[in-house]
Amino acid sequence: MTSFDRLPEGAAEIFGEGATAHHAYDLLTVDVPATAWTDALRTARDELGCTYFDWLSAVDEPGTGFTVCAHVAALPGPGGGTVRALLLRTTVPHDNPELPTATGVYAGAGWHERETHEMFGVVFTGHPHLVPLLLPEGFEGHPLRKDFVLAARVAKAWPGAKEPGESDHGGPKRRQMLPPGVPDPNEWGPLKGQLPPAPARAPRAAAAGGERPARRTRTAGEATPAPRRARSVSEGSATQRAAAPGDAERPAPRKRTPDAPWQRPEPPEQPERTDPERTDPAGEKGDDA
């Protein structure tokens, strides 16, 4: 039995105290403390045979921190076999996102850590060249953080939504919802402190228990609406009755014009030709003879 076969039950025995593992969606995932990050990577490479480094990135988990993930794999040998993948994860806090570099174990992690640093702000201590990789020079902030301000929404406010039945005119508007990354224009941007506070909606008066709204009574001077006339199925609808034969004259057909071949007047019908009975002259001669 290999070390891979002892997972996920033997995660703490293989990766040390505090390590947990689970298997889902054909992928083995191992979570380790941040202090054991490089040791866990070295264990995956040396004991599990995960010599192939695939990628490294992070996820911003609000209220938890940054989850740094490294995907590695053990390739089959010359005799064949299957690829066995492993996802190593650890978490660093938002207020101090530091983690030892993985370049000492997997040299290919260098560029991945540079990208993770500029997108999330995670500092990989001991990295030989931790400089921006993709963003332009002078870019401020880390765009993949959940608290990163979307500057485009500062110039154009978030559209928000309205309550059911609320019209566009009259009455206060609903307070606009601000998803992560969309700032309040009264707190961030060129209009900071210049906008009036959002108007409050007037409270709706609650009816007392058991009360029903009074029904409007009709006075004697008001006309009573005419009752609706019931019509049976055999009589048909009003439009069907109007279209019945004899109720209205049919419109005259359009006169054909000779300028279009498909509208030339039709020739009059020719009567059938009936030929008179023919007699055989030879037969007549035979009779005379």
PDB file of C-alpha atoms in Angstrom:
ATOM      1  CA  MET A   1       0.000   0.000   0.000  1.00  0.00           C
ATOM      2  CA  THR A   2       1.369   3.423  -1.012  1.00  0.00           C
ATOM      3  CA  SER A   3       0.983   6.665   0.903  1.00  0.00           C
ATOM      4  CA  PHE A   4      -1.666   7.759  -1.601  1.00  0.00           C
ATOM      5  CA  ASP A   5      -3.776   4.739  -0.696  1.00  0.00           C
ATOM      6  CA  ARG A   6      -3.747   5.750   2.982  1.00  0.00           C
ATOM      7  CA  LEU A   7      -5.506   9.016   2.217  1.00  0.00           C
ATOM      8  CA  PRO A   8      -7.790  10.640   3.209  1.00  0.00           C
ATOM      9  CA  GLU A   9      -7.903   8.715   6.516  1.00  0.00           C
ATOM     10  CA  GLY A  10      -4.168   8.997   7.198  1.00  0.00           C
ATOM     11  CA  ALA A  11      -3.798  12.732   6.456  1.00  0.00           C
ATOM     12  CA  ALA A  12      -2.543  13.634   9.935  1.00  0.00           C
ATOM     13  CA  GLU A  13      -0.070  10.750   9.903  1.00  0.00           C
ATOM     14  CA  ILE A  14       1.393  11.711   6.527  1.00  0.00           C
ATOM     15  CA  PHE A  15       1.237  15.536   6.595  1.00  0.00           C
ATOM     16  CA  GLY A  16       1.489  16.147  10.310  1.00  0.00           C
ATOM     17  CA  GLU A  17      -0.724  17.412  13.082  1.00  0.00           C
ATOM     18  CA  GLY A  18      -3.639  19.619  12.022  1.00  0.00           C
ATOM     19  CA  ALA A  19      -3.882  18.195   8.493  1.00  0.00           C
ATOM     20  CA  THR A  20      -7.276  17.061   7.220  1.00  0.00           C
ATOM     21  CA  ALA A  21      -8.246  15.481   3.916  1.00  0.00           C
ATOM     22  CA  HIS A  22     -11.357  14.584   1.963  1.00  0.00           C
ATOM     23  CA  HIS A  23     -12.097  13.084  -1.425  1.00  0.00           C
ATOM     24  CA  ALA A  24     -14.745  14.649  -3.675  1.00  0.00           C
ATOM     25  CA  TYR A  25     -15.337  14.934  -7.428  1.00  0.00           C
ATOM     26  CA  ASP A  26     -12.426  12.565  -8.162  1.00  0.00           C
ATOM     27  CA  LEU A  27     -10.001  14.940  -6.436  1.00  0.00           C
ATOM     28  CA  LEU A  28      -8.127  14.437  -3.174  1.00  0.00           C
ATOM     29  CA  THR A  29      -7.901  17.669  -1.139  1.00  0.00           C
ATOM     30  CA  VAL A  30      -5.619  18.121   1.875  1.00  0.00           C
ATOM     31  CA  ASP A  31      -5.817  21.160   4.192  1.00  0.00           C
ATOM     32  CA  VAL A  32      -2.751  21.982   6.281  1.00  0.00           C
ATOM     33  CA  PRO A  33      -1.832  24.842   8.661  1.00  0.00           C
ATOM     34  CA  ALA A  34       0.061  27.782   7.184  1.00  0.00           C
ATOM     35  CA  THR A  35       3.119  26.939   9.288  1.00  0.00           C
ATOM     36  CA  ALA A  36       3.363  23.520   7.606  1.00  0.00           C
ATOM     37  CA  TRP A  37       2.843  24.765   4.039  1.00  0.00           C
ATOM     38  CA  THR A  38       6.283  24.084   2.574  1.00  0.00           C
ATOM     39  CA  ASP A  39       6.656  20.839   4.535  1.00  0.00           C
ATOM     40  CA  ALA A  40       3.352  19.612   3.099  1.00  0.00           C
ATOM     41  CA  LEU A  41       4.498  20.446  -0.437  1.00  0.00           C
ATOM     42  CA  ARG A  42       7.743  18.575   0.133  1.00  0.00           C
ATOM     43  CA  THR A  43       5.846  15.575   1.496  1.00  0.00           C
ATOM     44  CA  ALA A  44       3.604  15.545  -1.560  1.00  0.00           C
ATOM     45  CA  ARG A  45       6.629  15.598  -3.852  1.00  0.00           C
ATOM     46  CA  ASP A  46       8.855  13.090  -2.046  1.00  0.00           C
ATOM     47  CA  GLU A  47       6.453  10.635  -0.364  1.00  0.00           C
ATOM     48  CA  LEU A  48       3.425  10.757  -2.665  1.00  0.00           C
ATOM     49  CA  GLY A  49       5.408  11.136  -5.878  1.00  0.00           C
ATOM     50  CA  CYS A  50       3.670  14.373  -6.943  1.00  0.00           C
ATOM     51  CA  THR A  51       6.587  15.646  -9.008  1.00  0.00           C
ATOM     52  CA  TYR A  52       4.375  17.533 -11.467  1.00  0.00           C
ATOM     53  CA  PHE A  53       3.416  21.080 -10.410  1.00  0.00           C
ATOM     54  CA  ASP A  54       0.249  22.272 -12.158  1.00  0.00           C
ATOM     55  CA  TRP A  55      -0.825  25.639 -10.706  1.00  0.00           C
ATOM     56  CA  LEU A  56      -1.016  27.802  -7.575  1.00  0.00           C
ATOM     57  CA  SER A  57      -3.622  30.459  -6.798  1.00  0.00           C
ATOM     58  CA  ALA A  58      -5.833  31.818  -4.014  1.00  0.00           C
ATOM     59  CA  VAL A  59      -9.467  32.477  -3.112  1.00  0.00           C
ATOM     60  CA  ASP A  60     -10.696  35.416  -1.032  1.00  0.00           C
ATOM     61  CA  GLU A  61     -13.059  34.018   1.591  1.00  0.00           C
ATOM     62  CA  PRO A  62     -14.863  36.900   3.388  1.00  0.00           C
ATOM     63  CA  GLY A  63     -14.625  36.535   7.135  1.00  0.00           C
ATOM     64  CA  THR A  64     -12.036  33.739   6.886  1.00  0.00           C
ATOM     65  CA  GLY A  65      -8.975  34.851   4.936  1.00  0.00           C
ATOM     66  CA  PHE A  66      -7.169  33.906   1.745  1.00  0.00           C
ATOM     67  CA  THR A  67      -7.185  30.220   0.850  1.00  0.00           C
ATOM     68  CA  VAL A  68      -3.980  29.448  -1.062  1.00  0.00           C
ATOM     69  CA  CYS A  69      -4.227  26.333  -3.248  1.00  0.00           C
ATOM     70  CA  ALA A  70      -1.560  24.308  -5.043  1.00  0.00           C
ATOM     71  CA  HIS A  71      -2.494  21.580  -7.517  1.00  0.00           C
ATOM     72  CA  VAL A  72       0.144  18.873  -8.030  1.00  0.00           C
ATOM     73  CA  ALA A  73       0.032  15.390  -9.534  1.00  0.00           C
ATOM     74  CA  ALA A  74       1.844  12.055  -9.579  1.00  0.00           C
ATOM     75  CA  LEU A  75       2.403  10.925 -13.164  1.00  0.00           C
ATOM     76  CA  PRO A  76       2.361   7.253 -14.161  1.00  0.00           C
ATOM     77  CA  GLY A  77       5.650   5.451 -14.737  1.00  0.00           C
ATOM     78  CA  PRO A  78       6.917   3.774 -17.910  1.00  0.00           C
ATOM     79  CA  GLY A  79       4.780   0.725 -17.188  1.00  0.00           C
ATOM     80  CA  GLY A  80       1.568   2.778 -17.386  1.00  0.00           C
ATOM     81  CA  GLY A  81      -1.015   3.681 -14.782  1.00  0.00           C
ATOM     82  CA  THR A  82      -3.242   6.626 -13.905  1.00  0.00           C
ATOM     83  CA  VAL A  83      -2.539  10.239 -12.972  1.00  0.00           C
ATOM     84  CA  ARG A  84      -3.160  10.855  -9.258  1.00  0.00           C
ATOM     85  CA  ALA A  85      -3.883  14.522  -8.520  1.00  0.00           C
ATOM     86  CA  LEU A  86      -3.648  16.283  -5.169  1.00  0.00           C
ATOM     87  CA  LEU A  87      -4.912  19.718  -4.099  1.00  0.00           C
ATOM     88  CA  LEU A  88      -3.048  21.223  -1.140  1.00  0.00           C
ATOM     89  CA  ARG A  89      -4.686  24.161   0.647  1.00  0.00           C
ATOM     90  CA  THR A  90      -3.901  26.502   3.505  1.00  0.00           C
ATOM     91  CA  THR A  91      -5.421  29.732   4.837  1.00  0.00           C
ATOM     92  CA  VAL A  92      -3.783  33.043   5.782  1.00  0.00           C
ATOM     93  CA  PRO A  93      -5.634  35.924   7.512  1.00  0.00           C
ATOM     94  CA  HIS A  94      -6.663  39.106   5.729  1.00  0.00           C
ATOM     95  CA  ASP A  95      -4.743  41.369   8.080  1.00  0.00           C
ATOM     96  CA  ASN A  96      -1.442  39.490   7.635  1.00  0.00           C
ATOM     97  CA  PRO A  97      -1.466  37.507   4.369  1.00  0.00           C
ATOM     98  CA  GLU A  98       2.032  36.005   4.452  1.00  0.00           C
ATOM     99  CA  LEU A  99       3.144  32.534   3.424  1.00  0.00           C
ATOM    100  CA  PRO A 100       6.557  30.941   2.783  1.00  0.00           C
ATOM    101  CA  THR A 101       7.377  30.602  -0.902  1.00  0.00           C
ATOM    102  CA  ALA A 102       7.011  27.250  -2.631  1.00  0.00           C
ATOM    103  CA  THR A 103       9.801  27.906  -5.132  1.00  0.00           C
ATOM    104  CA  GLY A 104      12.232  25.872  -3.032  1.00  0.00           C
ATOM    105  CA  VAL A 105      10.075  22.765  -3.612  1.00  0.00           C
ATOM    106  CA  TYR A 106       8.538  23.507  -7.020  1.00  0.00           C
ATOM    107  CA  ALA A 107      10.522  26.008  -9.079  1.00  0.00           C
ATOM    108  CA  GLY A 108       7.557  26.453 -11.422  1.00  0.00           C
ATOM    109  CA  ALA A 109       5.573  28.120  -8.643  1.00  0.00           C
ATOM    110  CA  GLY A 110       7.534  31.365  -9.105  1.00  0.00           C
ATOM    111  CA  TRP A 111       5.254  32.996 -11.677  1.00  0.00           C
ATOM    112  CA  HIS A 112       2.109  31.663  -9.997  1.00  0.00           C
ATOM    113  CA  GLU A 113       3.111  33.287  -6.717  1.00  0.00           C
ATOM    114  CA  ARG A 114       3.810  36.582  -8.481  1.00  0.00           C
ATOM    115  CA  GLU A 115       0.327  36.551 -10.002  1.00  0.00           C
ATOM    116  CA  THR A 116      -1.288  35.608  -6.678  1.00  0.00           C
ATOM    117  CA  HIS A 117       0.648  38.397  -4.966  1.00  0.00           C
ATOM    118  CA  GLU A 118      -0.558  41.148  -7.300  1.00  0.00           C
ATOM    119  CA  MET A 119      -4.144  39.860  -7.585  1.00  0.00           C
ATOM    120  CA  PHE A 120      -4.756  39.092  -3.885  1.00  0.00           C
ATOM    121  CA  GLY A 121      -1.930  40.789  -2.002  1.00  0.00           C
ATOM    122  CA  VAL A 122      -0.539  37.578  -0.493  1.00  0.00           C
ATOM    123  CA  VAL A 123       3.158  38.024   0.335  1.00  0.00           C
ATOM    124  CA  PHE A 124       5.322  34.958  -0.303  1.00  0.00           C
ATOM    125  CA  THR A 125       8.334  35.391   1.919  1.00  0.00           C
ATOM    126  CA  GLY A 126      11.594  34.173   0.462  1.00  0.00           C
ATOM    127  CA  HIS A 127      10.484  34.592  -3.148  1.00  0.00           C
ATOM    128  CA  PRO A 128      13.489  35.505  -5.332  1.00  0.00           C
ATOM    129  CA  HIS A 129      11.647  38.048  -7.527  1.00  0.00           C
ATOM    130  CA  LEU A 130       8.215  39.017  -6.161  1.00  0.00           C
ATOM    131  CA  VAL A 131       7.337  41.799  -8.653  1.00  0.00           C
ATOM    132  CA  PRO A 132       4.125  42.434 -10.658  1.00  0.00           C
ATOM    133  CA  LEU A 133       3.543  40.040 -13.528  1.00  0.00           C
ATOM    134  CA  LEU A 134       0.357  41.063 -15.362  1.00  0.00           C
ATOM    135  CA  LEU A 135      -0.878  44.442 -14.120  1.00  0.00           C
ATOM    136  CA  PRO A 136       0.460  47.715 -15.542  1.00  0.00           C
ATOM    137  CA  GLU A 137       3.001  49.762 -13.651  1.00  0.00           C
ATOM    138  CA  GLY A 138       1.474  52.008 -11.016  1.00  0.00           C
ATOM    139  CA  PHE A 139      -1.710  49.941 -10.609  1.00  0.00           C
ATOM    140  CA  GLU A 140      -3.152  50.384  -7.119  1.00  0.00           C
ATOM    141  CA  GLY A 141      -4.940  47.651  -5.234  1.00  0.00           C
ATOM    142  CA  HIS A 142      -5.502  43.938  -5.742  1.00  0.00           C
ATOM    143  CA  PRO A 143      -8.339  43.380  -8.230  1.00  0.00           C
ATOM    144  CA  LEU A 144      -9.368  39.847  -7.167  1.00  0.00           C
ATOM    145  CA  ARG A 145     -10.072  40.797  -3.575  1.00  0.00           C
ATOM    146  CA  LYS A 146     -13.722  40.941  -2.605  1.00  0.00           C
ATOM    147  CA  ASP A 147     -13.260  44.431  -1.116  1.00  0.00           C
ATOM    148  CA  PHE A 148     -11.615  45.846  -4.250  1.00  0.00           C
ATOM    149  CA  VAL A 149     -13.501  48.944  -5.436  1.00  0.00           C
ATOM    150  CA  LEU A 150     -14.807  48.791  -9.008  1.00  0.00           C
ATOM    151  CA  ALA A 151     -13.939  52.251 -10.308  1.00  0.00           C
ATOM    152  CA  ALA A 152     -16.407  51.917 -13.196  1.00  0.00           C
ATOM    153  CA  ARG A 153     -19.276  51.836 -10.684  1.00  0.00           C
ATOM    154  CA  VAL A 154     -18.143  55.113  -9.172  1.00  0.00           C
ATOM    155  CA  ALA A 155     -18.833  56.985 -12.402  1.00  0.00           C
ATOM    156  CA  LYS A 156     -22.060  55.050 -13.093  1.00  0.00           C
ATOM    157  CA  ALA A 157     -24.131  54.129 -10.071  1.00  0.00           C
ATOM    158  CA  TRP A 158     -25.350  50.605  -9.549  1.00  0.00           C
ATOM    159  CA  PRO A 159     -28.914  50.385 -10.948  1.00  0.00           C
ATOM    160  CA  GLY A 160     -30.422  48.730  -7.897  1.00  0.00           C
ATOM    161  CA  ALA A 161     -34.014  47.524  -7.908  1.00  0.00           C
ATOM    162  CA  LYS A 162     -37.525  48.592  -6.951  1.00  0.00           C
ATOM    163  CA  GLU A 163     -40.136  47.067  -4.739  1.00  0.00           C
ATOM    164  CA  PRO A 164     -43.008  45.220  -6.484  1.00  0.00           C
ATOM    165  CA  GLY A 165     -45.629  47.725  -7.572  1.00  0.00           C
ATOM    166  CA  GLU A 166     -43.373  50.747  -7.171  1.00  0.00           C
ATOM    167  CA  SER A 167     -43.591  53.189 -10.090  1.00  0.00           C
ATOM    168  CA  ASP A 168     -40.841  55.326 -11.593  1.00  0.00           C
ATOM    169  CA  HIS A 169     -42.418  58.621 -10.510  1.00  0.00           C
ATOM    170  CA  GLY A 170     -43.555  59.730  -7.112  1.00  0.00           C
ATOM    171  CA  GLY A 171     -42.568  58.373  -3.758  1.00  0.00           C
ATOM    172  CA  PRO A 172     -39.099  57.685  -2.436  1.00  0.00           C
ATOM    173  CA  LYS A 173     -36.862  55.218  -4.269  1.00  0.00           C
ATOM    174  CA  ARG A 174     -35.736  51.984  -2.712  1.00  0.00           C
ATOM    175  CA  ARG A 175     -32.288  52.052  -1.157  1.00  0.00           C
ATOM    176  CA  GLN A 176     -29.900  50.757  -3.793  1.00  0.00           C
ATOM    177  CA  MET A 177     -28.209  47.450  -3.092  1.00  0.00           C
ATOM    178  CA  LEU A 178     -24.408  47.571  -3.207  1.00  0.00           C
ATOM    179  CA  PRO A 179     -22.773  44.221  -3.940  1.00  0.00           C
ATOM    180  CA  PRO A 180     -19.106  43.601  -3.056  1.00  0.00           C
ATOM    181  CA  GLY A 181     -16.803  45.943  -4.923  1.00  0.00           C
ATOM    182  CA  VAL A 182     -19.443  48.626  -5.597  1.00  0.00           C
ATOM    183  CA  PRO A 183     -18.823  51.623  -3.299  1.00  0.00           C
ATOM    184  CA  ASP A 184     -21.324  54.059  -1.886  1.00  0.00           C
ATOM    185  CA  PRO A 185     -20.826  57.244  -3.992  1.00  0.00           C
ATOM    186  CA  ASN A 186     -21.381  59.338  -0.873  1.00  0.00           C
ATOM    187  CA  GLU A 187     -18.450  57.621   0.863  1.00  0.00           C
ATOM    188  CA  TRP A 188     -15.965  56.990  -1.964  1.00  0.00           C
ATOM    189  CA  GLY A 189     -15.172  58.866  -5.149  1.00  0.00           C
ATOM    190  CA  PRO A 190     -15.470  62.437  -6.478  1.00  0.00           C
ATOM    191  CA  LEU A 191     -18.949  62.951  -4.948  1.00  0.00           C
ATOM    192  CA  LYS A 192     -17.912  61.935  -1.433  1.00  0.00           C
ATOM    193  CA  GLY A 193     -19.943  63.851   1.159  1.00  0.00           C
ATOM    194  CA  GLN A 194     -21.858  65.851  -1.502  1.00  0.00           C
ATOM    195  CA  LEU A 195     -24.955  63.686  -1.905  1.00  0.00           C
ATOM    196  CA  PRO A 196     -28.039  63.981   0.312  1.00  0.00           C
ATOM    197  CA  PRO A 197     -28.958  61.006   2.475  1.00  0.00           C
ATOM    198  CA  ALA A 198     -31.280  58.465   0.956  1.00  0.00           C
ATOM    199  CA  PRO A 199     -34.931  59.370   1.679  1.00  0.00           C
ATOM    200  CA  ALA A 200     -36.726  57.117   4.088  1.00  0.00           C
ATOM    201  CA  ARG A 201     -39.877  55.314   3.048  1.00  0.00           C
ATOM    202  CA  ALA A 202     -43.024  56.410   4.871  1.00  0.00           C
ATOM    203  CA  PRO A 203     -44.268  53.702   7.241  1.00  0.00           C
ATOM    204  CA  ARG A 204     -47.328  51.842   6.072  1.00  0.00           C
ATOM    205  CA  ALA A 205     -50.287  52.033   8.443  1.00  0.00           C
ATOM    206  CA  ALA A 206     -51.343  48.617   9.634  1.00  0.00           C
ATOM    207  CA  ALA A 207     -55.039  47.818   9.783  1.00  0.00           C
ATOM    208  CA  ALA A 208     -56.475  46.721  13.076  1.00  0.00           C
ATOM    209  CA  GLY A 209     -57.140  43.041  13.480  1.00  0.00           C
ATOM    210  CA  GLY A 210     -60.499  41.948  12.129  1.00  0.00           C
ATOM    211  CA  GLU A 211     -61.139  45.227  10.246  1.00  0.00           C
ATOM    212  CA  ARG A 212     -62.133  45.143   6.617  1.00  0.00           C
ATOM    213  CA  PRO A 213     -62.066  48.146   4.270  1.00  0.00           C
ATOM    214  CA  ALA A 214     -65.438  49.803   3.868  1.00  0.00           C
ATOM    215  CA  ARG A 215     -67.194  49.022   0.603  1.00  0.00           C
ATOM    216  CA  ARG A 216     -68.310  51.904  -1.573  1.00  0.00           C
ATOM    217  CA  THR A 217     -72.097  52.182  -1.713  1.00  0.00           C
ATOM    218  CA  ARG A 218     -73.867  53.334  -4.869  1.00  0.00           C
ATOM    219  CA  THR A 219     -76.241  56.302  -4.573  1.00  0.00           C
ATOM    220  CA  ALA A 220     -79.665  56.515  -6.191  1.00  0.00           C
ATOM    221  CA  GLY A 221     -78.491  59.033  -8.767  1.00  0.00           C
ATOM    222  CA  GLU A 222     -75.840  56.793 -10.210  1.00  0.00           C
ATOM    223  CA  ALA A 223     -76.794  54.708 -13.191  1.00  0.00           C
ATOM    224  CA  THR A 224     -76.909  50.978 -12.755  1.00  0.00           C
ATOM    225  CA  PRO A 225     -74.681  49.207 -15.280  1.00  0.00           C
ATOM    226  CA  ALA A 226     -76.490  47.160 -17.874  1.00  0.00           C
ATOM    227  CA  PRO A 227     -76.424  43.441 -17.184  1.00  0.00           C
ATOM    228  CA  ARG A 228     -74.227  41.320 -19.375  1.00  0.00           C
ATOM    229  CA  ARG A 229     -76.182  39.385 -22.003  1.00  0.00           C
ATOM    230  CA  ALA A 230     -75.584  35.690 -21.940  1.00  0.00           C
ATOM    231  CA  ARG A 231     -75.056  34.032 -25.327  1.00  0.00           C
ATOM    232  CA  SER A 232     -75.256  30.319 -25.945  1.00  0.00           C
ATOM    233  CA  VAL A 233     -72.560  28.393 -27.752  1.00  0.00           C
ATOM    234  CA  SER A 234     -74.761  27.775 -30.785  1.00  0.00           C
ATOM    235  CA  GLU A 235     -75.310  31.511 -31.301  1.00  0.00           C
ATOM    236  CA  GLY A 236     -71.583  32.176 -31.547  1.00  0.00           C
ATOM    237  CA  SER A 237     -69.739  35.342 -30.639  1.00  0.00           C
ATOM    238  CA  ALA A 238     -70.522  38.849 -31.793  1.00  0.00           C
ATOM    239  CA  THR A 239     -67.748  38.809 -34.387  1.00  0.00           C
ATOM    240  CA  GLN A 240     -68.895  35.458 -35.729  1.00  0.00           C
ATOM    241  CA  ARG A 241     -72.445  36.743 -36.062  1.00  0.00           C
ATOM    242  CA  ALA A 242     -71.250  39.825 -37.917  1.00  0.00           C
ATOM    243  CA  ALA A 243     -69.338  37.687 -40.373  1.00  0.00           C
ATOM    244  CA  ALA A 244     -72.287  35.388 -41.080  1.00  0.00           C
ATOM    245  CA  PRO A 245     -73.588  35.212 -44.716  1.00  0.00           C
ATOM    246  CA  GLY A 246     -76.224  37.771 -45.533  1.00  0.00           C
ATOM    247  CA  ASP A 247     -75.319  40.126 -42.699  1.00  0.00           C
ATOM    248  CA  ALA A 248     -73.050  42.288 -44.830  1.00  0.00           C
ATOM    249  CA  GLU A 249     -72.306  42.607 -48.528  1.00  0.00           C
ATOM    250  CA  ARG A 250     -69.121  41.040 -49.734  1.00  0.00           C
ATOM    251  CA  PRO A 251     -66.552  43.493 -51.095  1.00  0.00           C
ATOM    252  CA  ALA A 252     -66.231  43.638 -54.856  1.00  0.00           C
ATOM    253  CA  PRO A 253     -63.189  41.825 -56.268  1.00  0.00           C
ATOM    254  CA  ARG A 254     -60.292  43.973 -57.386  1.00  0.00           C
ATOM    255  CA  LYS A 255     -60.195  44.720 -61.097  1.00  0.00           C
ATOM    256  CA  ARG A 256     -57.373  43.009 -62.933  1.00  0.00           C
ATOM    257  CA  THR A 257     -54.867  45.155 -64.804  1.00  0.00           C
ATOM    258  CA  PRO A 258     -53.140  44.066 -68.032  1.00  0.00           C
ATOM    259  CA  ASP A 259     -49.745  45.506 -67.075  1.00  0.00           C
ATOM    260  CA  ALA A 260     -48.797  42.504 -64.941  1.00  0.00           C
ATOM    261  CA  PRO A 261     -48.722  39.049 -66.509  1.00  0.00           C
ATOM    262  CA  TRP A 262     -50.135  37.422 -63.409  1.00  0.00           C
ATOM    263  CA  GLN A 263     -53.076  39.857 -63.420  1.00  0.00           C
ATOM    264  CA  ARG A 264     -54.132  39.531 -67.053  1.00  0.00           C
ATOM    265  CA  PRO A 265     -57.842  38.983 -67.504  1.00  0.00           C
ATOM    266  CA  GLU A 266     -58.766  35.377 -67.878  1.00  0.00           C
ATOM    267  CA  PRO A 267     -60.070  34.417 -71.339  1.00  0.00           C
ATOM    268  CA  PRO A 268     -63.777  33.612 -71.536  1.00  0.00           C
ATOM    269  CA  GLU A 269     -64.644  29.995 -71.324  1.00  0.00           C
ATOM    270  CA  GLN A 270     -65.220  28.348 -74.719  1.00  0.00           C
ATOM    271  CA  PRO A 271     -68.298  26.137 -75.089  1.00  0.00           C
ATOM    272  CA  GLU A 272     -67.650  22.513 -75.751  1.00  0.00           C
ATOM    273  CA  ARG A 273     -67.630  21.614 -79.439  1.00  0.00           C
ATOM    274  CA  THR A 274     -69.954  18.822 -80.459  1.00  0.00           C
ATOM    275  CA  ASP A 275     -69.299  17.112 -83.855  1.00  0.00           C
ATOM    276  CA  PRO A 276     -72.300  15.767 -85.827  1.00  0.00           C
ATOM    277  CA  GLU A 277     -72.486  12.080 -86.524  1.00  0.00           C
ATOM    278  CA  ARG A 278     -70.310  11.189 -89.496  1.00  0.00           C
ATOM    279  CA  THR A 279     -71.347   8.624 -92.104  1.00  0.00           C
ATOM    280  CA  ASP A 280     -69.021   6.416 -94.024  1.00  0.00           C
ATOM    281  CA  PRO A 281     -69.169   7.308 -97.744  1.00  0.00           C
ATOM    282  CA  ALA A 282     -67.870   3.897 -98.652  1.00  0.00           C
ATOM    283  CA  GLY A 283     -70.715   2.318 -96.801  1.00  0.00           C
ATOM    284  CA  GLU A 284     -73.217   4.496 -98.673  1.00  0.00           C
ATOM    285  CA  LYS A 285     -71.752   3.398-101.999  1.00  0.00           C
ATOM    286  CA  GLY A 286     -71.995  -0.184-100.951  1.00  0.00           C
ATOM    287  CA  ASP A 287     -75.654   0.270-100.193  1.00  0.00           C
ATOM    288  CA  ASP A 288     -76.299   1.921-103.585  1.00  0.00           C
ATOM    289  CA  ALA A 289     -74.496  -0.835-105.341  1.00  0.00           C
TER     290      ALA A 289
END
